[in-house]
Coordinates of C-alpha atoms and ligand atoms in Angstrom, one line a residue:
M1 CA 0.0 0.0 0.0
A2 CA 1.6 3.2 -1.2
S3 CA -0.6 5.6 0.8
T4 CA 1.1 7.9 3.3
H5 CA -2.2 9.3 4.7
P6 CA -4.1 7.1 7.2
V7 CA -6.7 5.0 5.6
Y8 CA -10.1 4.5 7.2
L9 CA -12.5 1.8 6.0
L10 CA -15.8 1.3 7.6
F11 CA -17.8 -1.9 7.3
I12 CA -21.5 -1.5 7.4
G13 CA -24.0 -4.4 7.6
P14 CA -26.4 -6.1 9.8
P15 CA -25.3 -8.3 12.7
G16 CA -24.0 -11.5 11.2
A17 CA -23.2 -10.0 7.8
G18 CA -19.5 -11.0 8.2
K19 CA -18.0 -7.7 9.1
G20 CA -15.8 -9.1 11.8
T21 CA -14.7 -12.2 9.8
Q22 CA -13.7 -10.0 6.9
A23 CA -12.1 -7.2 8.9
A24 CA -9.9 -9.8 10.7
M25 CA -8.7 -11.2 7.4
L26 CA -8.1 -7.8 5.7
E27 CA -6.3 -6.5 8.8
K28 CA -3.3 -8.6 7.9
E29 CA -3.6 -8.2 4.2
L30 CA -3.9 -4.4 4.2
G31 CA -1.9 -3.6 7.4
L32 CA -4.8 -1.7 8.9
K33 CA -5.9 -2.3 12.4
Q34 CA -9.3 -3.8 13.0
V35 CA -11.2 -1.7 15.5
S36 CA -14.4 -3.5 16.6
S37 CA -16.6 -1.6 19.0
G38 CA -18.3 -4.9 20.0
D39 CA -14.9 -6.5 20.8
L40 CA -13.9 -3.4 22.8
F41 CA -17.1 -3.6 24.9
R42 CA -16.5 -7.4 25.4
E43 CA -12.9 -6.7 26.5
N44 CA -14.1 -4.1 29.0
L45 CA -16.6 -6.6 30.3
K46 CA -14.0 -9.3 30.6
N47 CA -11.9 -6.9 32.7
Q48 CA -15.0 -5.9 34.7
T49 CA -14.5 -2.2 34.0
E50 CA -17.3 0.2 34.8
L51 CA -17.9 0.7 31.0
G52 CA -18.0 -3.0 30.4
V53 CA -20.6 -3.6 33.1
L54 CA -22.8 -0.8 31.9
A55 CA -22.5 -1.9 28.3
K56 CA -23.5 -5.4 29.2
S57 CA -27.1 -4.3 30.1
Y58 CA -27.6 -2.9 26.7
M59 CA -25.8 -5.7 24.8
D60 CA -27.9 -8.4 26.6
R61 CA -31.1 -6.7 25.3
G62 CA -29.7 -6.2 21.8
E63 CA -29.9 -2.5 22.2
L64 CA -27.2 0.0 21.3
V65 CA -24.9 1.3 24.1
P66 CA -25.4 5.1 24.4
D67 CA -23.5 7.2 21.8
A68 CA -21.4 9.3 24.2
L69 CA -19.8 6.3 25.8
T70 CA -19.3 4.5 22.5
I71 CA -17.8 7.5 20.8
R72 CA -15.3 8.1 23.6
M73 CA -14.3 4.4 23.7
V74 CA -13.7 4.2 19.9
Q75 CA -11.9 7.6 19.7
D76 CA -9.5 6.6 22.5
R77 CA -8.8 3.3 20.7
M78 CA -8.1 5.1 17.4
Q79 CA -5.5 7.4 19.0
R80 CA -3.3 4.4 19.8
P81 CA -0.1 4.0 17.8
D82 CA -1.2 0.8 16.1
C83 CA -3.9 2.9 14.3
A84 CA -1.4 5.5 12.9
R85 CA -1.7 4.0 9.4
G86 CA -5.5 3.9 9.7
A87 CA -8.1 1.4 10.7
I88 CA -10.9 -0.9 9.6
L89 CA -13.9 0.1 11.6
D90 CA -16.2 -2.9 12.3
G91 CA -19.5 -2.1 14.0
F92 CA -18.8 1.6 14.4
P93 CA -20.5 4.0 13.7
R94 CA -23.9 2.6 14.2
T95 CA -25.9 5.8 14.5
L96 CA -25.9 9.1 12.6
Q97 CA -24.6 10.8 15.8
Q98 CA -21.7 8.4 15.9
A99 CA -21.1 9.0 12.1
S100 CA -20.9 12.8 12.6
A101 CA -18.6 12.4 15.6
L102 CA -16.3 10.3 13.5
D103 CA -16.3 12.8 10.6
A104 CA -15.4 15.6 13.1
M105 CA -12.6 13.6 14.6
L106 CA -11.1 12.7 11.3
A107 CA -11.5 16.2 9.9
A108 CA -9.7 17.6 13.0
Q109 CA -6.7 15.4 12.1
G110 CA -6.9 16.3 8.4
S111 CA -8.0 12.8 7.3
Q112 CA -11.2 11.2 6.0
I113 CA -13.0 8.0 5.4
S114 CA -11.7 6.2 2.2
L115 CA -14.6 3.8 1.7
A116 CA -17.7 2.3 3.4
P117 CA -18.3 -1.2 2.1
V118 CA -21.9 -2.4 2.8
L119 CA -22.3 -6.1 3.2
T120 CA -25.8 -7.3 2.3
V121 CA -27.3 -10.5 3.6
D122 CA -31.0 -11.7 4.0
D123 CA -32.5 -12.0 7.4
D124 CA -32.9 -15.8 7.3
E125 CA -29.2 -16.3 6.5
L126 CA -28.3 -13.8 9.3
I127 CA -30.3 -15.7 11.9
A128 CA -28.6 -19.0 10.9
R129 CA -25.2 -17.3 11.1
L130 CA -25.7 -15.6 14.4
T131 CA -27.2 -18.6 16.2
G132 CA -24.4 -20.8 15.0
R133 CA -21.6 -18.3 15.7
R134 CA -18.8 -19.3 18.2
V135 CA -16.1 -17.0 19.5
C136 CA -12.8 -17.6 21.1
R137 CA -12.7 -16.6 24.7
N138 CA -9.0 -15.8 24.5
C139 CA -8.4 -14.1 21.1
G140 CA -11.9 -13.2 19.8
A141 CA -11.6 -15.2 16.6
T142 CA -15.0 -16.1 15.1
Y143 CA -16.2 -19.4 13.8
H144 CA -19.5 -21.0 12.8
V145 CA -20.5 -24.5 13.8
Q146 CA -21.5 -25.3 10.2
F147 CA -20.2 -22.6 7.8
N148 CA -16.8 -22.0 9.3
P149 CA -16.0 -24.7 11.8
P150 CA -12.7 -24.9 13.7
R151 CA -10.5 -27.9 13.0
S152 CA -11.2 -29.3 16.4
E153 CA -14.7 -28.8 17.9
G154 CA -14.9 -26.1 20.6
V155 CA -11.2 -25.1 20.2
C156 CA -9.7 -22.0 18.5
D157 CA -7.5 -22.8 15.5
A158 CA -5.5 -19.7 16.1
C159 CA -4.6 -19.9 19.8
G160 CA -6.1 -23.1 21.2
G161 CA -8.6 -21.1 23.4
E162 CA -12.0 -22.2 24.3
L163 CA -14.9 -21.3 22.0
Y164 CA -18.2 -20.0 23.5
Q165 CA -21.5 -18.8 22.3
R166 CA -22.3 -15.1 22.9
S167 CA -25.3 -14.7 25.1
D168 CA -26.7 -12.1 22.7
D169 CA -26.6 -14.7 19.8
S170 CA -29.7 -16.3 21.2
P171 CA -32.7 -16.4 18.8
E172 CA -34.7 -13.9 21.0
T173 CA -32.0 -11.2 21.1
V174 CA -31.0 -11.7 17.5
H175 CA -34.4 -10.6 16.3
N176 CA -34.2 -7.4 18.3
R177 CA -30.7 -6.7 17.1
L178 CA -31.9 -7.0 13.5
Y179 CA -34.7 -4.5 14.3
V180 CA -32.3 -2.1 15.9
Y181 CA -30.0 -2.4 12.9
Y182 CA -32.7 -1.5 10.3
K183 CA -34.1 1.3 12.5
Q184 CA -30.9 3.0 13.8
T185 CA -28.0 1.9 11.7
S186 CA -29.2 1.4 8.2
P187 CA -29.8 5.2 7.7
L188 CA -26.0 5.4 7.7
I189 CA -26.1 3.8 4.2
G190 CA -27.9 6.9 2.9
Y191 CA -25.5 9.1 4.8
Y192 CA -22.4 7.6 3.2
Y193 CA -24.0 7.0 -0.1
A194 CA -24.6 10.8 -0.3
H195 CA -20.9 11.2 0.3
G196 CA -20.0 8.8 -2.5
L197 CA -18.4 6.4 -0.1
T198 CA -20.5 3.3 -0.3
T199 CA -19.8 0.1 -2.3
F200 CA -22.3 -2.8 -2.1
I201 CA -21.0 -6.3 -1.6
D202 CA -23.2 -9.5 -1.7
G203 CA -22.3 -10.8 1.7
S204 CA -24.2 -14.0 1.2
Q205 CA -21.4 -15.5 -0.9
A206 CA -18.7 -17.7 0.5
I207 CA -16.2 -16.1 2.9
E208 CA -13.4 -16.3 0.4
V209 CA -15.5 -14.8 -2.4
V210 CA -16.6 -11.9 -0.2
R211 CA -13.0 -11.3 0.8
Q212 CA -11.9 -11.0 -2.9
A213 CA -14.9 -8.7 -3.7
L214 CA -13.9 -6.5 -0.8
L215 CA -10.3 -6.4 -1.9
D216 CA -11.3 -5.5 -5.5
A217 CA -13.5 -2.6 -4.2
I218 CA -10.9 -1.4 -1.7
Q219 CA -7.7 -1.4 -3.7
P220 CA -8.7 1.4 -6.1
A221 CA -9.8 3.5 -3.2
L222 CA -6.4 3.1 -1.6
A223 CA -4.6 3.9 -4.8
V224 CA -6.2 7.4 -5.0
Q225 CA -5.3 8.4 -1.4
Ligands
ADP301 P1 -20.6 -9.6 12.0 O1 -19.3 -9.1 12.5 O2 -21.0 -8.8 10.8 O3 -21.7 -9.6 13.1 P2 -19.3 -12.2 11.8 O4 -18.1 -11.9 11.0 O5 -19.1 -12.4 13.2 O6 -20.4 -11.1 11.5 O7 -20.1 -13.5 11.1 C1 -21.3 -14.0 11.7 C2 -21.2 -15.5 11.7 O8 -21.3 -15.9 10.3 C3 -19.9 -16.2 12.2 O9 -20.3 -17.4 12.8 C4 -19.1 -16.4 10.9 O10 -18.2 -17.5 11.1 C5 -20.2 -16.7 9.9 N1 -19.8 -16.1 8.5 C6 -19.2 -15.0 8.2 N2 -19.1 -14.8 6.9 C7 -19.8 -15.8 6.3 C8 -20.0 -16.2 5.0 N3 -19.6 -15.5 4.0 N4 -20.7 -17.4 4.8 C9 -21.2 -18.1 5.8 N5 -20.9 -17.8 7.1 C10 -20.2 -16.7 7.4
ADP302 P1 -22.8 -7.8 15.7 O1 -21.8 -7.3 14.7 O2 -23.0 -9.2 15.7 O3 -24.0 -7.0 15.8 P2 -21.1 -6.5 17.8 O4 -20.1 -7.3 18.4 O5 -20.7 -5.5 16.8 O6 -22.2 -7.5 17.2 O7 -22.0 -5.7 18.8 C1 -22.5 -6.4 20.0 C2 -23.3 -5.3 20.8 O8 -22.4 -4.3 21.3 C3 -24.4 -4.6 20.1 O9 -25.6 -5.3 20.0 C4 -24.5 -3.3 21.0 O10 -25.1 -3.5 22.2 C5 -23.0 -3.0 21.3 N1 -22.3 -2.2 20.3 C6 -21.3 -2.5 19.5 N2 -21.0 -1.5 18.7 C7 -21.8 -0.5 19.0 C8 -21.9 0.9 18.6 N3 -21.2 1.4 17.6 N4 -22.9 1.7 19.2 C9 -23.6 1.2 20.2 N5 -23.6 -0.1 20.6 C10 -22.7 -0.9 20.1
ZN303 ZN1 -8.3 -17.9 19.8

């Protein structure tokens, strides 16, 4: 990547669309740090911070954590040295207020968003993906019992950690999360479309096919930085 300016990609899509899976793969390929707001909340919860405990009450219901807390947490994370070359934002922003805060923050440092890929997947497929998702307790790597199984059941390929099912991946919570996505987050598609930043990717394709489609869309955007 020839770019000298930091590059910011933001992945938009409903829960289960594959944002985290793709961001983790492209992090290595593009040398851009994956910043996942959901992972940051879960890390806070693991460390029993005040923020983590507060966030849990929203996450368990499938609601969004209040904007002010979320914005501060992600901004702090983006100031760390490993984001100096930019970041792949996965799960943030999720409201118009978060999107404006991000714009203001990037403008203040003389940078901007390069591209906002939108991953599209039907609800039935999303429900199947979310209810079969398994996550590594140790490193956060994501698997699916059927669509992306680990080599050995219940064990992370990357670090040998134990896989668990997120409590918010239960069928009841999943329905509310989809509702919250369409109501509060999907308006961001219009926001970024109006800025000429969206590119639509069929997220229902196989993981490897989606990865290549994302790369094909992202590489030209990086070249013009
Ligand atoms: P998100 O971060 O958008 O919520 P994830 O990347 O965690 O989504 O993926 C949700 C679930 O679907 C995981 O179990 C993951 O292994 C699986 N998954 C991701 N991409 C695909 C795909 N293209 N086809 C089938 N399953 C997928
Ligand atoms: P998924 O991609 O499967 O929806 P995430 O791990 O991104 O899951 O998010 C899990 C939960 O964390 C959300 O349901 C919400 O409660 C909280 N969360 C994550 N990101 C944000 C955000 N940008 N704004 C508000 N809440 C968030
Ligand atoms: Zn692991």
